[in-house]
Tab-separated table of C-alpha atoms in Angstrom:
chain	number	residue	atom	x	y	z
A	1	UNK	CA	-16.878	41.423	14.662
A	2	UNK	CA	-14.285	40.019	12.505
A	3	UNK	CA	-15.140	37.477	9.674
A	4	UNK	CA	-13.602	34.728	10.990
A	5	UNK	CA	-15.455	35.711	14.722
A	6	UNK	CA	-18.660	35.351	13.230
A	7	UNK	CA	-20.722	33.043	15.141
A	8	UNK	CA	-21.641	29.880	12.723
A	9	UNK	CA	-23.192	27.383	15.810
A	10	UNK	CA	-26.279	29.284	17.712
A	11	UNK	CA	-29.447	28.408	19.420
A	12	UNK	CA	-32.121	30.332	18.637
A	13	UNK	CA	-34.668	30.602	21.890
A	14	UNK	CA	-37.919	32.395	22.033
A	15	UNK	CA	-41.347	32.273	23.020
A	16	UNK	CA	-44.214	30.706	20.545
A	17	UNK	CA	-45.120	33.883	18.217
A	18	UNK	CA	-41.486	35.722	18.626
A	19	UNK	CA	-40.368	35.041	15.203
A	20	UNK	CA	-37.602	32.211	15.451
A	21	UNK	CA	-38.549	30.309	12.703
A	22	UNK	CA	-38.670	33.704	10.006
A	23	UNK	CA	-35.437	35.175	12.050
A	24	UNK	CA	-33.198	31.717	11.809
A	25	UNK	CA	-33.919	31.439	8.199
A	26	UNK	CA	-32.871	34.985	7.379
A	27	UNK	CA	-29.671	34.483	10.061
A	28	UNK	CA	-29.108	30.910	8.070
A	29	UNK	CA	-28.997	32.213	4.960
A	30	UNK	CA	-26.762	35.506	6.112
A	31	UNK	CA	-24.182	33.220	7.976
A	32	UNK	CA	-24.104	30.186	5.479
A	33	UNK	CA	-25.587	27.779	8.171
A	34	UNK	CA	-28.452	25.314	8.144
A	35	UNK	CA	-31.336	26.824	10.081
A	36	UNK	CA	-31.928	23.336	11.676
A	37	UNK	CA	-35.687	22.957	13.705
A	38	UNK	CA	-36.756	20.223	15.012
A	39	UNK	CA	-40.108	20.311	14.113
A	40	UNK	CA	-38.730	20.361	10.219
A	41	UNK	CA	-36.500	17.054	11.458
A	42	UNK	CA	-39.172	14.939	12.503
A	43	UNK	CA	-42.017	15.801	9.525
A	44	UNK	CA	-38.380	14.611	7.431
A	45	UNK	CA	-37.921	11.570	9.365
A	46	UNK	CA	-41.763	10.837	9.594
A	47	UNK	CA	-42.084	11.540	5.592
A	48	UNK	CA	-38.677	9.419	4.742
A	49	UNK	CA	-40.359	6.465	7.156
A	50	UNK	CA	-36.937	6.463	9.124
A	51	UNK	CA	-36.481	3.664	12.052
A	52	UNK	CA	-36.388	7.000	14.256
A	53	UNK	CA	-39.314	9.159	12.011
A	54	UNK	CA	-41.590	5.672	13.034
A	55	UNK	CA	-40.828	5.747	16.342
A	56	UNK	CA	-41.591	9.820	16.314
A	57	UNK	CA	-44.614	9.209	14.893
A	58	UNK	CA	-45.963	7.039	17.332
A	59	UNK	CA	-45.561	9.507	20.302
A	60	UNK	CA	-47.245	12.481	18.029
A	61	UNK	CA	-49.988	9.976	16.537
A	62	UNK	CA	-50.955	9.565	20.715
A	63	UNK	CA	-50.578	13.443	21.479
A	64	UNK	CA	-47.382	12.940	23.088
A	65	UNK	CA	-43.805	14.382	23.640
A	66	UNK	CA	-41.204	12.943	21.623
A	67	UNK	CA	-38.902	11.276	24.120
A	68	UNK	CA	-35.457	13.043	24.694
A	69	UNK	CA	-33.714	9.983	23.394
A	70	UNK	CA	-35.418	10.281	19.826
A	71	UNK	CA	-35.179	14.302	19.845
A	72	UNK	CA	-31.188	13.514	20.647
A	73	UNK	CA	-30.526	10.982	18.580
A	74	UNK	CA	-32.244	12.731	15.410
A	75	UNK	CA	-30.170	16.141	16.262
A	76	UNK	CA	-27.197	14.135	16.658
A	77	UNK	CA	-28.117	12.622	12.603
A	78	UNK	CA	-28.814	16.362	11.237
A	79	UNK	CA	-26.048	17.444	12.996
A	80	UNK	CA	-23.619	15.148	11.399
A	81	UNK	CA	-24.962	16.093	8.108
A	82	UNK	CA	-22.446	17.613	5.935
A	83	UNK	CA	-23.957	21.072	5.655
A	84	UNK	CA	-23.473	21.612	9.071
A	85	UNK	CA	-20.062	20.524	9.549
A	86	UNK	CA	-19.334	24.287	9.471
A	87	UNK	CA	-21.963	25.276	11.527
A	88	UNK	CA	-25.756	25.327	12.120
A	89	UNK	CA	-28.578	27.974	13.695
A	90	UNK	CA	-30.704	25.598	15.960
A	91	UNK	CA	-34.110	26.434	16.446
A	92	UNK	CA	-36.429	24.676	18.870
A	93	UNK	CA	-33.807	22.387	20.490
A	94	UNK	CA	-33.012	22.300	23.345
A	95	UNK	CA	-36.315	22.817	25.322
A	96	UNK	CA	-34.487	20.896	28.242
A	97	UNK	CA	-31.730	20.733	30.563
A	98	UNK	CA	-30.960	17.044	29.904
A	99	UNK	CA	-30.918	17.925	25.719
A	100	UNK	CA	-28.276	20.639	26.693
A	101	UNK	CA	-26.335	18.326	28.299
A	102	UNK	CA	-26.571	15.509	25.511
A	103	UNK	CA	-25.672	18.605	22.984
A	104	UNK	CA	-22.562	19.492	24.800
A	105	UNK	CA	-21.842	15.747	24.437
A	106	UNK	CA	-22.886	15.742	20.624
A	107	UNK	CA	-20.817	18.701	19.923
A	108	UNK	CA	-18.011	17.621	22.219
A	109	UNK	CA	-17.430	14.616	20.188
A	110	UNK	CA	-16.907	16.708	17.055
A	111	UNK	CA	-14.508	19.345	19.093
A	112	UNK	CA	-17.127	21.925	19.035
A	113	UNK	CA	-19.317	23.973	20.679
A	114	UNK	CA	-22.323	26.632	21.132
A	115	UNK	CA	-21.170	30.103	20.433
A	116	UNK	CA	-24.214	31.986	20.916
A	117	UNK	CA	-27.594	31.400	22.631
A	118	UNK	CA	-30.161	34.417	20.773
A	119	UNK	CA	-33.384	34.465	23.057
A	120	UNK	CA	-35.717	36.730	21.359
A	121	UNK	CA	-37.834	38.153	23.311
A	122	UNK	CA	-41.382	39.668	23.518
A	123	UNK	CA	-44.299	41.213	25.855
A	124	UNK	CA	-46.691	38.366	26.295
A	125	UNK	CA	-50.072	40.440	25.491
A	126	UNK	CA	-47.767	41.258	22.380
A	127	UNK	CA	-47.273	37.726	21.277
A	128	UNK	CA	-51.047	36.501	22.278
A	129	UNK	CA	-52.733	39.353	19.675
A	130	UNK	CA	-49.905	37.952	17.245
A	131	UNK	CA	-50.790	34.036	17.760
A	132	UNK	CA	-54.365	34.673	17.557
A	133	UNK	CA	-53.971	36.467	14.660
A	134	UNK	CA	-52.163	33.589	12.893
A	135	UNK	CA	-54.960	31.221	14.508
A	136	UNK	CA	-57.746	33.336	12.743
A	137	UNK	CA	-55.159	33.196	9.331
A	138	UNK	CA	-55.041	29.371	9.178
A	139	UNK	CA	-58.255	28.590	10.922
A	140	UNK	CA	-56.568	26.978	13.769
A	141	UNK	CA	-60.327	26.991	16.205
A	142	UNK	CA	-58.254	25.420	18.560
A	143	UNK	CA	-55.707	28.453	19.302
A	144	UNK	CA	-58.046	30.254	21.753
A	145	UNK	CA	-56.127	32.886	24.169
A	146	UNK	CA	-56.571	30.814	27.198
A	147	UNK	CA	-54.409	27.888	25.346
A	148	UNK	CA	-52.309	30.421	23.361
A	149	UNK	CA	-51.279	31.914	27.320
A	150	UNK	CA	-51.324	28.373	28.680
A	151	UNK	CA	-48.294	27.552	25.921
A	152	UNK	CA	-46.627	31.012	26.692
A	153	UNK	CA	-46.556	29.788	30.681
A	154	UNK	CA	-45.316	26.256	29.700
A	155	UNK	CA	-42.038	27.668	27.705
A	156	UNK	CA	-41.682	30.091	30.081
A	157	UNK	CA	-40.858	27.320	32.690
A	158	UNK	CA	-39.352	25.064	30.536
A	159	UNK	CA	-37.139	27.579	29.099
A	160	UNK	CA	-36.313	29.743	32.050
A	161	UNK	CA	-33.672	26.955	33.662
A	162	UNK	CA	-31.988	27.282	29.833
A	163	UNK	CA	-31.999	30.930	29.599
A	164	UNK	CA	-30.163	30.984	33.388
A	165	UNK	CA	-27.776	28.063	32.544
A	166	UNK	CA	-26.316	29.748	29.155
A	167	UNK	CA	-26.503	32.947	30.922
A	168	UNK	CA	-24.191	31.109	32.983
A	169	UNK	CA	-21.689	30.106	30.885
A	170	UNK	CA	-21.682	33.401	29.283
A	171	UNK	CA	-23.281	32.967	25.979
A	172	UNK	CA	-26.361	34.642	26.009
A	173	UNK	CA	-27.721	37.462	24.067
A	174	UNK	CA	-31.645	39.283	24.432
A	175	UNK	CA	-32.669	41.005	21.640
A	176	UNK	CA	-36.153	42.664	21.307
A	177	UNK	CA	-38.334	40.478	19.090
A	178	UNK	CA	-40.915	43.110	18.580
A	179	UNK	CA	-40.903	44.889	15.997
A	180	UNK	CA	-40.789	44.821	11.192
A	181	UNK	CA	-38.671	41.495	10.814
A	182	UNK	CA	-36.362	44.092	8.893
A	183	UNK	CA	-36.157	45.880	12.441
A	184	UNK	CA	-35.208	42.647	14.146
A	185	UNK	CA	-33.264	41.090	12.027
A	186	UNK	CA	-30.763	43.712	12.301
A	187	UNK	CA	-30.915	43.566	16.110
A	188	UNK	CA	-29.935	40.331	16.027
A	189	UNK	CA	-27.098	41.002	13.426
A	190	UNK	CA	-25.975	43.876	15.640
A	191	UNK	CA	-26.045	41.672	18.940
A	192	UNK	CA	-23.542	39.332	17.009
A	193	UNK	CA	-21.513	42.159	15.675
Protein backbone atom coordinates (compact mmCIF):
# COMPACT_ATOMS: atom_id res chain seq x y z
CA UNK A 1 0.00 0.00 0.00
CA UNK A 2 1.07 3.33 -1.05
CA UNK A 3 1.87 6.13 1.55
CA UNK A 4 -0.72 8.24 0.82
CA UNK A 5 -3.28 4.81 0.88
CA UNK A 6 -2.43 4.23 4.28
CA UNK A 7 -5.42 3.96 6.33
CA UNK A 8 -5.33 6.98 9.09
CA UNK A 9 -9.36 6.54 10.39
CA UNK A 10 -9.96 2.72 11.76
CA UNK A 11 -12.01 0.98 14.31
CA UNK A 12 -10.39 -1.34 16.17
CA UNK A 13 -13.01 -4.36 17.25
CA UNK A 14 -12.25 -7.32 19.36
CA UNK A 15 -13.29 -9.38 22.08
CA UNK A 16 -12.32 -8.45 25.95
CA UNK A 17 -8.63 -10.06 26.29
CA UNK A 18 -7.72 -9.82 22.31
CA UNK A 19 -5.28 -7.12 22.68
CA UNK A 20 -6.98 -3.83 21.25
CA UNK A 21 -5.89 -1.58 23.66
CA UNK A 22 -1.73 -2.79 23.35
CA UNK A 23 -2.39 -3.27 19.34
CA UNK A 24 -4.08 0.45 18.76
CA UNK A 25 -1.34 2.05 20.64
CA UNK A 26 1.43 0.39 18.66
CA UNK A 27 -0.89 1.01 15.20
CA UNK A 28 -1.31 4.84 16.68
CA UNK A 29 1.99 5.46 17.09
CA UNK A 30 3.06 3.61 13.54
CA UNK A 31 0.35 5.62 11.56
CA UNK A 32 0.63 9.07 13.42
CA UNK A 33 -3.03 8.79 14.76
CA UNK A 34 -4.57 9.19 18.18
CA UNK A 35 -5.41 5.74 19.52
CA UNK A 36 -8.76 7.21 20.83
CA UNK A 37 -10.81 4.66 23.60
CA UNK A 38 -13.51 5.48 25.14
CA UNK A 39 -12.89 4.22 28.31
CA UNK A 40 -9.62 6.75 28.33
CA UNK A 41 -12.44 9.63 27.23
CA UNK A 42 -14.64 9.35 30.02
CA UNK A 43 -11.86 8.78 33.12
CA UNK A 44 -10.66 12.44 31.07
CA UNK A 45 -13.97 13.93 31.19
CA UNK A 46 -14.77 12.47 34.74
CA UNK A 47 -11.12 13.75 36.03
CA UNK A 48 -11.49 17.36 34.12
CA UNK A 49 -15.24 17.51 35.93
CA UNK A 50 -16.68 18.23 32.32
CA UNK A 51 -20.66 19.06 32.04
CA UNK A 52 -20.52 15.62 30.01
CA UNK A 53 -17.59 13.71 32.47
CA UNK A 54 -20.55 14.63 35.43
CA UNK A 55 -23.16 13.34 33.68
CA UNK A 56 -20.82 10.03 32.83
CA UNK A 57 -20.17 9.69 36.15
CA UNK A 58 -23.47 9.42 37.36
CA UNK A 59 -24.44 6.38 35.14
CA UNK A 60 -20.96 4.51 36.22
CA UNK A 61 -21.32 5.71 40.02
CA UNK A 62 -25.01 3.50 39.69
CA UNK A 63 -23.37 0.50 37.66
CA UNK A 64 -24.82 1.65 34.56
CA UNK A 65 -24.26 2.09 30.73
CA UNK A 66 -23.32 5.38 29.64
CA UNK A 67 -26.21 6.50 27.46
CA UNK A 68 -25.48 6.62 23.62
CA UNK A 69 -26.11 10.33 23.66
CA UNK A 70 -23.12 11.01 26.17
CA UNK A 71 -20.79 8.20 24.45
CA UNK A 72 -21.71 10.33 21.01
CA UNK A 73 -21.46 13.50 22.04
CA UNK A 74 -17.95 12.93 23.89
CA UNK A 75 -16.57 11.06 20.53
CA UNK A 76 -17.91 13.77 18.57
CA UNK A 77 -15.52 16.39 21.23
CA UNK A 78 -12.28 14.00 20.87
CA UNK A 79 -12.95 13.71 17.49
CA UNK A 80 -12.86 17.34 16.75
CA UNK A 81 -9.70 17.59 18.61
CA UNK A 82 -6.93 18.78 16.54
CA UNK A 83 -4.78 15.67 16.65
CA UNK A 84 -7.22 13.85 14.94
CA UNK A 85 -8.07 16.08 12.22
CA UNK A 86 -5.80 13.74 10.21
CA UNK A 87 -7.03 10.74 11.47
CA UNK A 88 -7.67 8.56 14.57
CA UNK A 89 -7.56 4.50 15.53
CA UNK A 90 -10.88 4.08 17.56
CA UNK A 91 -10.96 1.58 20.05
CA UNK A 92 -14.06 0.54 21.96
CA UNK A 93 -16.58 2.70 20.02
CA UNK A 94 -18.92 1.76 18.45
CA UNK A 95 -20.39 -1.19 20.51
CA UNK A 96 -23.79 -0.32 18.71
CA UNK A 97 -25.64 0.02 15.63
CA UNK A 98 -27.20 3.39 16.55
CA UNK A 99 -23.28 4.81 17.51
CA UNK A 100 -22.37 3.66 13.89
CA UNK A 101 -24.92 5.50 12.55
CA UNK A 102 -24.29 8.78 14.70
CA UNK A 103 -20.40 8.20 13.56
CA UNK A 104 -21.21 8.20 9.94
CA UNK A 105 -23.05 11.44 10.83
CA UNK A 106 -20.00 12.79 12.95
CA UNK A 107 -17.62 11.99 10.27
CA UNK A 108 -19.97 13.03 7.50
CA UNK A 109 -20.03 16.48 8.76
CA UNK A 110 -16.24 16.74 8.52
CA UNK A 111 -16.26 15.01 4.79
CA UNK A 112 -14.85 11.89 6.13
CA UNK A 113 -15.11 8.54 6.74
CA UNK A 114 -14.09 4.92 8.22
CA UNK A 115 -11.45 3.31 6.14
CA UNK A 116 -10.91 0.22 7.94
CA UNK A 117 -12.81 -1.84 10.55
CA UNK A 118 -9.68 -4.38 12.25
CA UNK A 119 -11.66 -7.10 14.31
CA UNK A 120 -9.09 -9.06 16.04
CA UNK A 121 -9.96 -12.07 16.73
CA UNK A 122 -9.42 -15.00 19.19
CA UNK A 123 -10.57 -18.68 20.41
CA UNK A 124 -12.69 -18.00 23.42
CA UNK A 125 -11.01 -20.77 25.84
CA UNK A 126 -7.89 -18.72 24.52
CA UNK A 127 -9.01 -15.39 25.76
CA UNK A 128 -10.71 -16.83 29.19
CA UNK A 129 -7.03 -18.46 30.41
CA UNK A 130 -5.72 -14.88 29.25
CA UNK A 131 -8.45 -12.72 31.32
CA UNK A 132 -8.09 -14.83 34.26
CA UNK A 133 -4.67 -14.53 34.17
CA UNK A 134 -4.81 -10.71 34.23
CA UNK A 135 -7.63 -11.14 37.04
CA UNK A 136 -5.10 -13.18 39.24
CA UNK A 137 -2.28 -10.16 38.12
CA UNK A 138 -4.36 -7.25 39.50
CA UNK A 139 -6.39 -9.10 42.04
CA UNK A 140 -9.56 -8.49 40.26
CA UNK A 141 -11.72 -11.52 42.76
CA UNK A 142 -14.44 -10.51 40.79
CA UNK A 143 -13.17 -11.83 37.20
CA UNK A 144 -14.24 -15.46 37.79
CA UNK A 145 -14.59 -17.61 34.36
CA UNK A 146 -18.28 -17.79 34.56
CA UNK A 147 -18.36 -13.72 34.36
CA UNK A 148 -15.17 -13.56 32.22
CA UNK A 149 -17.48 -16.06 29.50
CA UNK A 150 -20.64 -14.18 30.44
CA UNK A 151 -18.72 -10.76 28.98
CA UNK A 152 -17.27 -12.83 25.99
CA UNK A 153 -21.22 -13.85 25.12
CA UNK A 154 -22.40 -10.20 25.67
CA UNK A 155 -19.80 -8.66 22.92
CA UNK A 156 -20.32 -11.39 20.95
CA UNK A 157 -24.01 -10.25 20.44
CA UNK A 158 -23.48 -6.83 20.66
CA UNK A 159 -20.75 -6.87 18.24
CA UNK A 160 -21.86 -9.47 15.77
CA UNK A 161 -24.66 -6.94 14.01
CA UNK A 162 -21.27 -4.50 13.63
CA UNK A 163 -18.97 -7.03 12.35
CA UNK A 164 -21.93 -8.02 9.53
CA UNK A 165 -22.82 -4.32 8.81
CA UNK A 166 -19.01 -3.18 7.98
CA UNK A 167 -18.61 -6.45 6.39
CA UNK A 168 -21.24 -4.99 4.41
CA UNK A 169 -19.99 -2.02 3.27
CA UNK A 170 -16.78 -3.63 2.54
CA UNK A 171 -14.42 -2.49 5.15
CA UNK A 172 -13.62 -5.23 7.19
CA UNK A 173 -10.48 -6.99 7.94
CA UNK A 174 -9.91 -10.41 10.56
CA UNK A 175 -6.69 -10.80 11.69
CA UNK A 176 -5.63 -13.55 14.21
CA UNK A 177 -5.20 -11.95 17.64
CA UNK A 178 -3.39 -14.87 19.06
CA UNK A 179 -0.25 -14.90 19.21
CA UNK A 180 3.63 -12.46 20.66
CA UNK A 181 2.11 -8.83 20.18
CA UNK A 182 5.29 -8.66 17.81
CA UNK A 183 3.45 -11.57 15.83
CA UNK A 184 0.23 -9.60 15.67
CA UNK A 185 1.15 -6.49 15.24
CA UNK A 186 2.57 -7.30 11.99
CA UNK A 187 -0.62 -9.12 10.96
CA UNK A 188 -2.38 -6.25 11.35
CA UNK A 189 0.27 -4.09 9.45
CA UNK A 190 0.18 -6.70 6.69
CA UNK A 191 -3.79 -6.74 6.53
CA UNK A 192 -3.45 -2.88 5.84
CA UNK A 193 -0.63 -3.29 3.44
Amino acid sequence: MTESATPSRIILIGPPGAGKGTQAARLAERLGVPAISTGDIFRANVAQRTELGQQAQRYMDAGEYVPDEVTNAMVADRLAAEDASAGFLLDGYPRTEAQVAELDRMLERSGASIDVVLELTADTDELVTRLLGRAAEQNRSDDTEPVIRRRLEVYSEQTAPLVTLYDERGLLVRVDGLGTVDEVTQRILDALG
